[in-house]
Coordinates of C-alpha atoms in Angstrom, one line a residue:
M33 CA 0.1 0.0 0.1
Y34 CA 1.2 3.4 -0.9
V35 CA -0.3 6.8 -0.2
S36 CA 1.3 10.1 -1.7
E37 CA 1.2 13.4 -0.1
N38 CA -1.1 14.7 -3.0
H39 CA -3.5 11.6 -2.6
P40 CA -7.1 12.6 -3.1
L41 CA -7.7 11.4 0.6
P42 CA -4.3 11.5 2.5
K43 CA -3.9 8.5 4.9
E44 CA -4.1 10.9 7.9
N45 CA -7.5 12.2 6.9
F46 CA -8.6 8.6 6.5
E47 CA -7.3 7.7 10.0
A48 CA -8.9 10.6 11.6
L49 CA -12.2 9.4 10.1
A50 CA -11.4 5.7 11.4
D51 CA -10.7 7.1 14.9
T52 CA -14.0 9.0 15.2
H53 CA -16.6 7.2 17.5
G54 CA -19.6 8.5 19.1
L55 CA -23.3 8.5 18.9
H56 CA -25.0 9.0 15.4
C57 CA -21.9 9.0 13.1
V58 CA -23.4 9.5 9.7
S59 CA -21.9 8.4 6.4
I60 CA -23.2 9.2 2.9
Y61 CA -21.8 8.1 -0.5
L62 CA -23.3 9.4 -3.9
P63 CA -22.1 9.4 -7.5
M64 CA -21.8 13.0 -8.6
H65 CA -22.7 12.7 -12.4
K66 CA -19.8 14.9 -13.7
T67 CA -21.2 15.2 -17.2
G68 CA -24.4 14.9 -19.3
K69 CA -28.0 14.9 -18.6
E70 CA -27.7 13.8 -15.0
Q71 CA -25.8 16.7 -14.1
N72 CA -27.9 19.3 -16.1
E73 CA -30.9 17.9 -14.3
H74 CA -29.1 18.1 -10.7
L75 CA -29.7 14.4 -10.1
A76 CA -26.9 14.3 -7.6
Q77 CA -28.4 17.0 -5.3
A78 CA -31.7 15.2 -5.7
N79 CA -30.0 11.9 -4.6
L80 CA -28.6 13.8 -1.7
K81 CA -32.0 15.0 -0.5
R82 CA -33.2 11.4 -0.5
S83 CA -30.2 10.1 1.4
I84 CA -30.8 12.9 4.0
K85 CA -34.2 11.5 4.5
D86 CA -32.9 8.1 4.9
V87 CA -30.5 9.4 7.6
H88 CA -33.3 11.3 9.3
Q89 CA -35.4 8.0 9.5
A90 CA -32.4 6.2 10.9
L91 CA -31.6 8.9 13.5
A92 CA -35.4 8.8 14.6
A93 CA -35.1 5.0 15.1
Y94 CA -32.4 5.8 17.5
Q95 CA -34.9 7.8 19.6
M96 CA -33.3 11.2 18.5
H97 CA -35.8 14.1 19.0
E98 CA -37.2 15.6 15.7
S99 CA -35.9 19.0 16.3
E100 CA -32.4 17.6 17.3
I101 CA -32.3 15.8 14.0
K102 CA -33.0 18.7 11.9
K103 CA -30.3 20.7 13.8
Y104 CA -27.9 18.0 13.4
L105 CA -28.4 17.3 9.7
K106 CA -28.4 21.1 8.8
P107 CA -24.7 21.2 7.7
I108 CA -25.5 18.2 5.2
E109 CA -28.6 20.2 4.0
E110 CA -26.6 23.1 3.3
L111 CA -24.5 21.2 0.8
I112 CA -27.5 20.8 -1.5
T113 CA -27.1 24.6 -2.3
N114 CA -23.3 24.7 -2.3
T115 CA -22.7 25.8 -5.8
K116 CA -19.0 25.6 -5.7
L117 CA -19.2 21.9 -4.7
W118 CA -21.6 21.1 -7.6
R119 CA -19.8 23.3 -10.1
N120 CA -16.5 21.3 -9.7
P121 CA -17.7 17.6 -9.3
S122 CA -15.6 14.5 -9.2
D123 CA -16.8 11.0 -9.8
G124 CA -18.2 10.6 -6.3
L125 CA -19.0 12.5 -3.0
A126 CA -18.5 11.0 0.5
I127 CA -19.9 12.9 3.3
F128 CA -19.2 12.3 7.2
L129 CA -21.1 13.9 10.1
G130 CA -20.0 13.1 13.7
T131 CA -18.7 14.5 16.8
R132 CA -16.1 16.6 15.0
G133 CA -18.6 18.2 12.7
L134 CA -19.1 17.8 8.8
S135 CA -16.3 16.6 6.4
Y136 CA -16.7 15.7 2.9
Y137 CA -14.7 14.8 -0.1
T138 CA -15.0 14.7 -3.9
L139 CA -13.2 11.6 -5.0
P140 CA -12.3 9.7 -8.3
I141 CA -14.6 6.8 -7.5
V142 CA -18.1 6.3 -8.6
F143 CA -19.9 5.4 -5.5
E144 CA -23.2 3.5 -5.1
T145 CA -25.6 5.4 -3.2
T146 CA -25.1 4.5 0.4
T147 CA -26.3 5.8 3.8
Y148 CA -24.9 4.5 7.2
V149 CA -25.7 5.6 10.8
S150 CA -23.8 3.9 13.6
D151 CA -21.2 4.9 16.3
H152 CA -18.6 5.0 13.6
F153 CA -18.1 5.9 10.0
Y154 CA -18.5 3.6 7.2
L155 CA -15.2 3.7 5.3
K156 CA -15.1 0.5 3.2
P157 CA -16.0 2.4 -0.1
L158 CA -12.9 4.4 0.3
L159 CA -10.4 1.6 0.6
P160 CA -10.0 1.2 -3.2
L161 CA -8.2 4.5 -3.1
Y162 CA -5.3 2.8 -1.3
Y163 CA -5.0 -0.6 -2.9
G164 CA -4.3 -1.9 -6.4
D165 CA -2.9 1.4 -7.3
G166 CA 0.5 1.0 -6.0
L167 CA 3.5 3.5 -6.4
Y168 CA 5.5 3.6 -9.6
Y169 CA 7.7 6.2 -11.3
V170 CA 7.6 7.7 -14.8
L171 CA 10.9 9.0 -16.3
E172 CA 10.4 11.2 -19.5
L173 CA 13.5 10.9 -21.5
S174 CA 15.0 12.5 -24.6
Q175 CA 18.3 14.1 -25.4
D176 CA 17.3 17.5 -24.1
Y177 CA 14.1 17.0 -21.9
I178 CA 14.2 14.9 -18.6
K179 CA 11.3 14.7 -16.2
L180 CA 10.6 12.2 -13.3
Y181 CA 7.2 11.8 -11.6
E182 CA 6.0 9.8 -8.8
A183 CA 2.6 8.2 -9.7
S184 CA -0.1 5.9 -8.7
R185 CA -3.6 5.3 -10.2
Y186 CA -4.9 8.4 -8.6
N187 CA -1.8 10.7 -8.5
F188 CA 0.9 12.0 -10.7
K189 CA 3.6 14.3 -9.0
D190 CA 6.6 16.1 -10.4
L191 CA 9.7 15.2 -8.2
F192 CA 11.8 18.1 -9.6
I193 CA 15.2 16.5 -10.4
E194 CA 16.9 19.6 -11.7
D195 CA 19.4 19.6 -9.0
F196 CA 20.4 16.1 -9.6
V197 CA 19.9 15.4 -13.3
P198 CA 21.4 17.2 -16.4
D199 CA 18.5 18.1 -18.9
Q200 CA 20.6 18.0 -22.1
L201 CA 23.0 15.7 -23.8
E202 CA 25.4 18.3 -24.3
K203 CA 25.9 19.2 -20.8
V204 CA 27.4 15.8 -20.2
V205 CA 29.2 14.9 -23.4
G206 CA 30.1 18.5 -24.4
F207 CA 28.9 20.8 -27.1
D208 CA 31.3 19.4 -29.7
Y209 CA 29.6 16.0 -29.9
K210 CA 28.5 14.8 -33.5
P211 CA 25.0 15.4 -34.1
K212 CA 25.6 15.0 -37.7
M213 CA 26.0 11.2 -37.1
L214 CA 22.3 10.9 -36.0
Q215 CA 20.1 10.5 -39.0
F216 CA 16.6 11.2 -37.8
R217 CA 13.4 9.8 -39.6
S218 CA 11.6 12.7 -41.4
G219 CA 8.8 14.3 -39.4
Q220 CA 10.3 13.8 -36.0
A221 CA 12.2 16.3 -34.0
T222 CA 16.0 15.8 -33.5
H223 CA 15.5 15.7 -29.7
G224 CA 13.1 12.6 -29.8
G225 CA 13.4 10.8 -32.9
S226 CA 14.8 7.4 -33.9
F227 CA 18.3 7.2 -34.8
H228 CA 20.4 5.2 -37.2
G229 CA 23.8 5.5 -38.5
H230 CA 26.8 3.9 -40.1
G231 CA 29.9 2.4 -38.5
E232 CA 31.9 4.6 -36.1
G233 CA 29.4 7.5 -36.1
K234 CA 26.5 5.2 -34.7
D235 CA 28.8 3.6 -32.1
D236 CA 29.8 7.1 -31.0
T237 CA 26.3 8.2 -30.7
I238 CA 25.3 5.3 -28.7
K239 CA 28.4 5.8 -26.3
E240 CA 27.2 9.5 -25.8
L241 CA 23.8 8.6 -25.1
Q242 CA 25.0 6.1 -22.6
T243 CA 27.2 8.5 -20.9
F244 CA 24.3 10.8 -20.8
F245 CA 21.7 8.1 -19.5
R246 CA 24.3 6.8 -16.9
T247 CA 24.5 10.4 -15.3
I248 CA 20.6 10.5 -15.2
D249 CA 20.5 7.1 -13.6
K250 CA 22.9 8.2 -10.8
G251 CA 20.8 11.3 -10.2
I252 CA 17.4 9.7 -10.1
H253 CA 18.9 7.2 -7.8
K254 CA 19.1 10.0 -5.1
V255 CA 15.5 10.8 -5.7
L256 CA 13.5 7.5 -5.8
S257 CA 12.3 6.8 -2.3
N258 CA 11.2 3.2 -3.1
R259 CA 13.8 1.2 -4.9
Q260 CA 11.3 -1.7 -5.4
A261 CA 8.5 0.3 -7.2
P262 CA 8.5 -0.1 -11.0
L263 CA 10.2 2.6 -13.1
V264 CA 8.4 3.3 -16.6
L265 CA 10.3 5.2 -19.4
A266 CA 8.4 7.7 -21.6
C267 CA 10.5 7.7 -24.7
V268 CA 10.8 7.0 -28.2
D269 CA 11.2 3.2 -28.6
S270 CA 14.9 3.4 -29.8
L271 CA 16.1 4.9 -26.5
Y272 CA 14.7 2.4 -24.3
P273 CA 17.3 -0.3 -24.9
V274 CA 20.1 2.3 -24.6
Y275 CA 18.8 3.3 -21.1
K276 CA 18.2 -0.2 -20.0
E277 CA 21.9 -1.0 -20.8
V278 CA 23.0 1.5 -18.1
N279 CA 20.0 1.4 -15.7
S280 CA 20.7 0.5 -12.0
H281 CA 17.2 0.6 -10.8
P282 CA 16.1 -2.9 -9.9
N283 CA 12.5 -2.7 -11.2
L284 CA 12.7 -1.0 -14.7
Y285 CA 9.6 -1.9 -16.4
D286 CA 9.9 -3.8 -19.6
K287 CA 7.3 -1.6 -21.5
N288 CA 7.8 2.0 -22.2
I289 CA 5.3 4.7 -23.2
S290 CA 6.0 5.1 -26.8
G291 CA 6.7 8.6 -28.4
D292 CA 8.3 12.0 -27.8
P293 CA 7.6 13.0 -24.4
E294 CA 8.2 16.7 -24.4
F295 CA 5.0 17.9 -25.7
R296 CA 2.8 15.4 -24.1
N297 CA 0.0 16.6 -22.0
K298 CA 0.7 15.5 -18.3
I299 CA -2.9 14.3 -18.0
K300 CA -2.6 12.2 -20.9
L301 CA 0.7 11.0 -19.8
H302 CA -0.8 9.8 -16.4
E303 CA -3.4 8.0 -18.2
Q304 CA -1.0 6.5 -20.6
S305 CA 1.4 5.4 -17.9
W306 CA -1.5 3.8 -15.8
K307 CA -2.7 1.9 -18.8
V308 CA 0.9 0.6 -19.2
I309 CA 1.6 -0.3 -15.6
Q310 CA -1.8 -1.6 -14.8
E311 CA -0.9 -5.1 -15.7
Y312 CA 2.0 -5.2 -13.3
F313 CA -0.4 -4.5 -10.3
E314 CA -2.9 -6.9 -11.7
M315 CA -0.3 -9.6 -11.5
S316 CA 0.2 -8.8 -7.8
K317 CA -3.5 -9.6 -7.1
K318 CA -3.2 -12.8 -9.4
K319 CA -0.2 -14.0 -7.3
K320 CA -2.1 -13.5 -4.0
I321 CA -5.2 -15.4 -5.4
T322 CA -3.0 -18.2 -6.6
R323 CA -1.1 -18.2 -3.0
F324 CA -4.5 -18.6 -1.4
T325 CA -5.5 -21.4 -3.6
E326 CA -2.3 -23.1 -2.8
L327 CA -2.8 -23.0 0.8
Y328 CA -6.6 -23.6 0.7
N329 CA -7.6 -26.2 3.6
T330 CA -4.8 -25.1 5.6
P331 CA -4.7 -22.9 8.8
K332 CA -3.2 -20.1 6.6
T333 CA -6.6 -19.4 4.8
A334 CA -10.2 -18.8 5.8
Y335 CA -13.4 -18.0 4.2
E336 CA -15.9 -18.2 7.3
I337 CA -16.7 -14.7 8.7
S338 CA -16.5 -16.3 12.2
D339 CA -12.8 -16.9 11.6
I340 CA -12.0 -13.8 9.5
V341 CA -13.3 -11.0 11.9
P342 CA -11.2 -12.1 15.1
A343 CA -8.1 -12.6 12.8
A344 CA -8.5 -9.1 11.5
L345 CA -8.6 -7.7 15.1
Q346 CA -5.5 -9.7 16.0
G347 CA -3.5 -8.4 13.0
K348 CA -3.3 -11.8 11.5
I349 CA -4.6 -11.1 7.9
D350 CA -2.0 -10.7 5.2
T351 CA -4.4 -10.3 2.4
L352 CA -8.3 -9.8 2.5
F353 CA -10.5 -10.5 -0.6
I354 CA -13.9 -8.7 -0.5
Q355 CA -16.7 -9.4 -2.9
N356 CA -18.2 -6.2 -4.5
G357 CA -21.6 -5.1 -3.7
V358 CA -22.0 -7.4 -0.5
D359 CA -22.2 -6.5 3.1
I360 CA -22.9 -8.4 6.3
F361 CA -24.4 -6.9 9.4
G362 CA -24.2 -7.9 12.9
R363 CA -22.2 -7.4 16.1
Y364 CA -18.9 -8.6 17.5
N365 CA -18.0 -8.5 21.0
K366 CA -14.3 -8.0 21.5
E367 CA -14.4 -9.1 25.2
N368 CA -15.8 -12.7 24.7
M369 CA -15.0 -12.8 20.9
K370 CA -18.8 -13.6 20.4
L371 CA -20.1 -12.9 16.7
T372 CA -23.7 -12.4 15.9
V373 CA -24.9 -12.2 12.3
H374 CA -28.2 -10.7 11.2
D375 CA -30.1 -11.0 7.9
K376 CA -30.9 -7.4 8.0
N377 CA -29.3 -4.4 9.4
K378 CA -30.8 -3.7 12.9
I379 CA -30.5 -0.7 15.3
G380 CA -27.0 -1.1 17.0
D381 CA -25.5 -3.3 14.3
A382 CA -22.3 -2.6 12.4
S383 CA -21.0 -3.7 9.0
L384 CA -18.7 -6.7 9.8
I385 CA -17.1 -6.2 6.3
N386 CA -16.4 -2.6 7.2
L387 CA -15.0 -3.7 10.5
T388 CA -12.7 -6.5 9.2
A389 CA -11.4 -4.3 6.2
L390 CA -10.6 -1.3 8.4
Q391 CA -8.8 -3.6 10.9
T392 CA -6.8 -5.2 7.9
F393 CA -5.9 -1.7 6.7
I394 CA -4.8 -0.5 10.1
K395 CA -2.6 -3.5 10.7
G396 CA -0.8 -3.2 7.3
G397 CA -2.7 -6.0 5.3
E398 CA -3.6 -5.9 1.7
I399 CA -7.1 -5.7 0.4
Y400 CA -8.6 -6.6 -2.9
F401 CA -12.2 -5.9 -4.1
L402 CA -13.2 -8.6 -6.5
G403 CA -16.2 -9.8 -8.6
S404 CA -18.2 -12.9 -7.4
D405 CA -16.4 -14.9 -10.0
E406 CA -13.0 -13.7 -9.0
M407 CA -13.2 -14.8 -5.3
P408 CA -10.9 -17.6 -4.5
I409 CA -13.9 -19.3 -2.7
K410 CA -17.2 -18.5 -4.2
N411 CA -20.3 -17.9 -2.2
S412 CA -18.2 -16.3 0.5
P413 CA -18.3 -12.5 0.7
M414 CA -14.7 -12.6 2.4
N415 CA -11.6 -14.8 2.0
A416 CA -8.5 -14.2 3.9
L417 CA -4.9 -15.2 3.5
F418 CA -3.1 -15.2 6.9
R419 CA 0.3 -14.1 7.9
Y420 CA 0.7 -17.0 10.4

């Protein structure tokens, strides 16, 4: 799990929500409808109104007085007319009201409409922000344009390497190097095009590039905080093998983002880089599923909720698989380790999947949200791979 400082919901904010306990904690999740007919017709605001009514009914069931309910929910009511909020929508909106007042976040997840009232917040829908989108780096590379980014699925941050890395070939090999030996394909700029040459000239060019790239490699080594995270090159295809020859990063990704990087839109670069690297993180998930299958029917795995909930509280879970769109409500007594599961959500109940997921997150386990057909053990909403 990796969380950058410019994450859409920094870990410290999430942990503050997880630490909040008290009567009548309200959680609301909504899709925001960023474009199209739904936005023009203000469907998200109408959806929020309906959610407030649902919360109102839940608070009344907790024996809260009508006048208290209206006063308590007023900060959420005011969001309906908050033009700044709706003018700049994201994919989803998460709202939390509790002992510390109101907080809300526009986030890059299309949430299912959900309301939840308990003595804690419902945070399971936020966990995809922290899993399956691990840290990677993107190095834009040409003869006179060098940029390094720290990235994940939801973040793309310039690491500002100017103090450690030269930005031009000439600054390393000198201004008397032999550019005439590089014959660039028509229609491509000299700083990014493919090169080919003949005899000694071609060899000289490659040596000069290697000298330049070796200096870059040494510079970015001082900046990369995670030596195990994959490094993706954004460069014309001909430069990738030259850089690979001098690279010292232990996890240089075997596919580059093809093309001249200098004039590429950074939003587009982020999208392209995630498309390239996504397979890498998918493989991590598949390895965990394979590991579960190999250890099935041993004490290292579980698929019964009665085994998984206490294991999460004990910090025993290495990897938790959660089926999308499913929840289980009930109660867990930490003192006597008694678990009670109900068919429907009753007053005083909690989401047992939310509890398990949060405890797994807090204690450093991994979490994957899977479709029903992807779950290692079908017909079970949670599967767990244990550390011990």
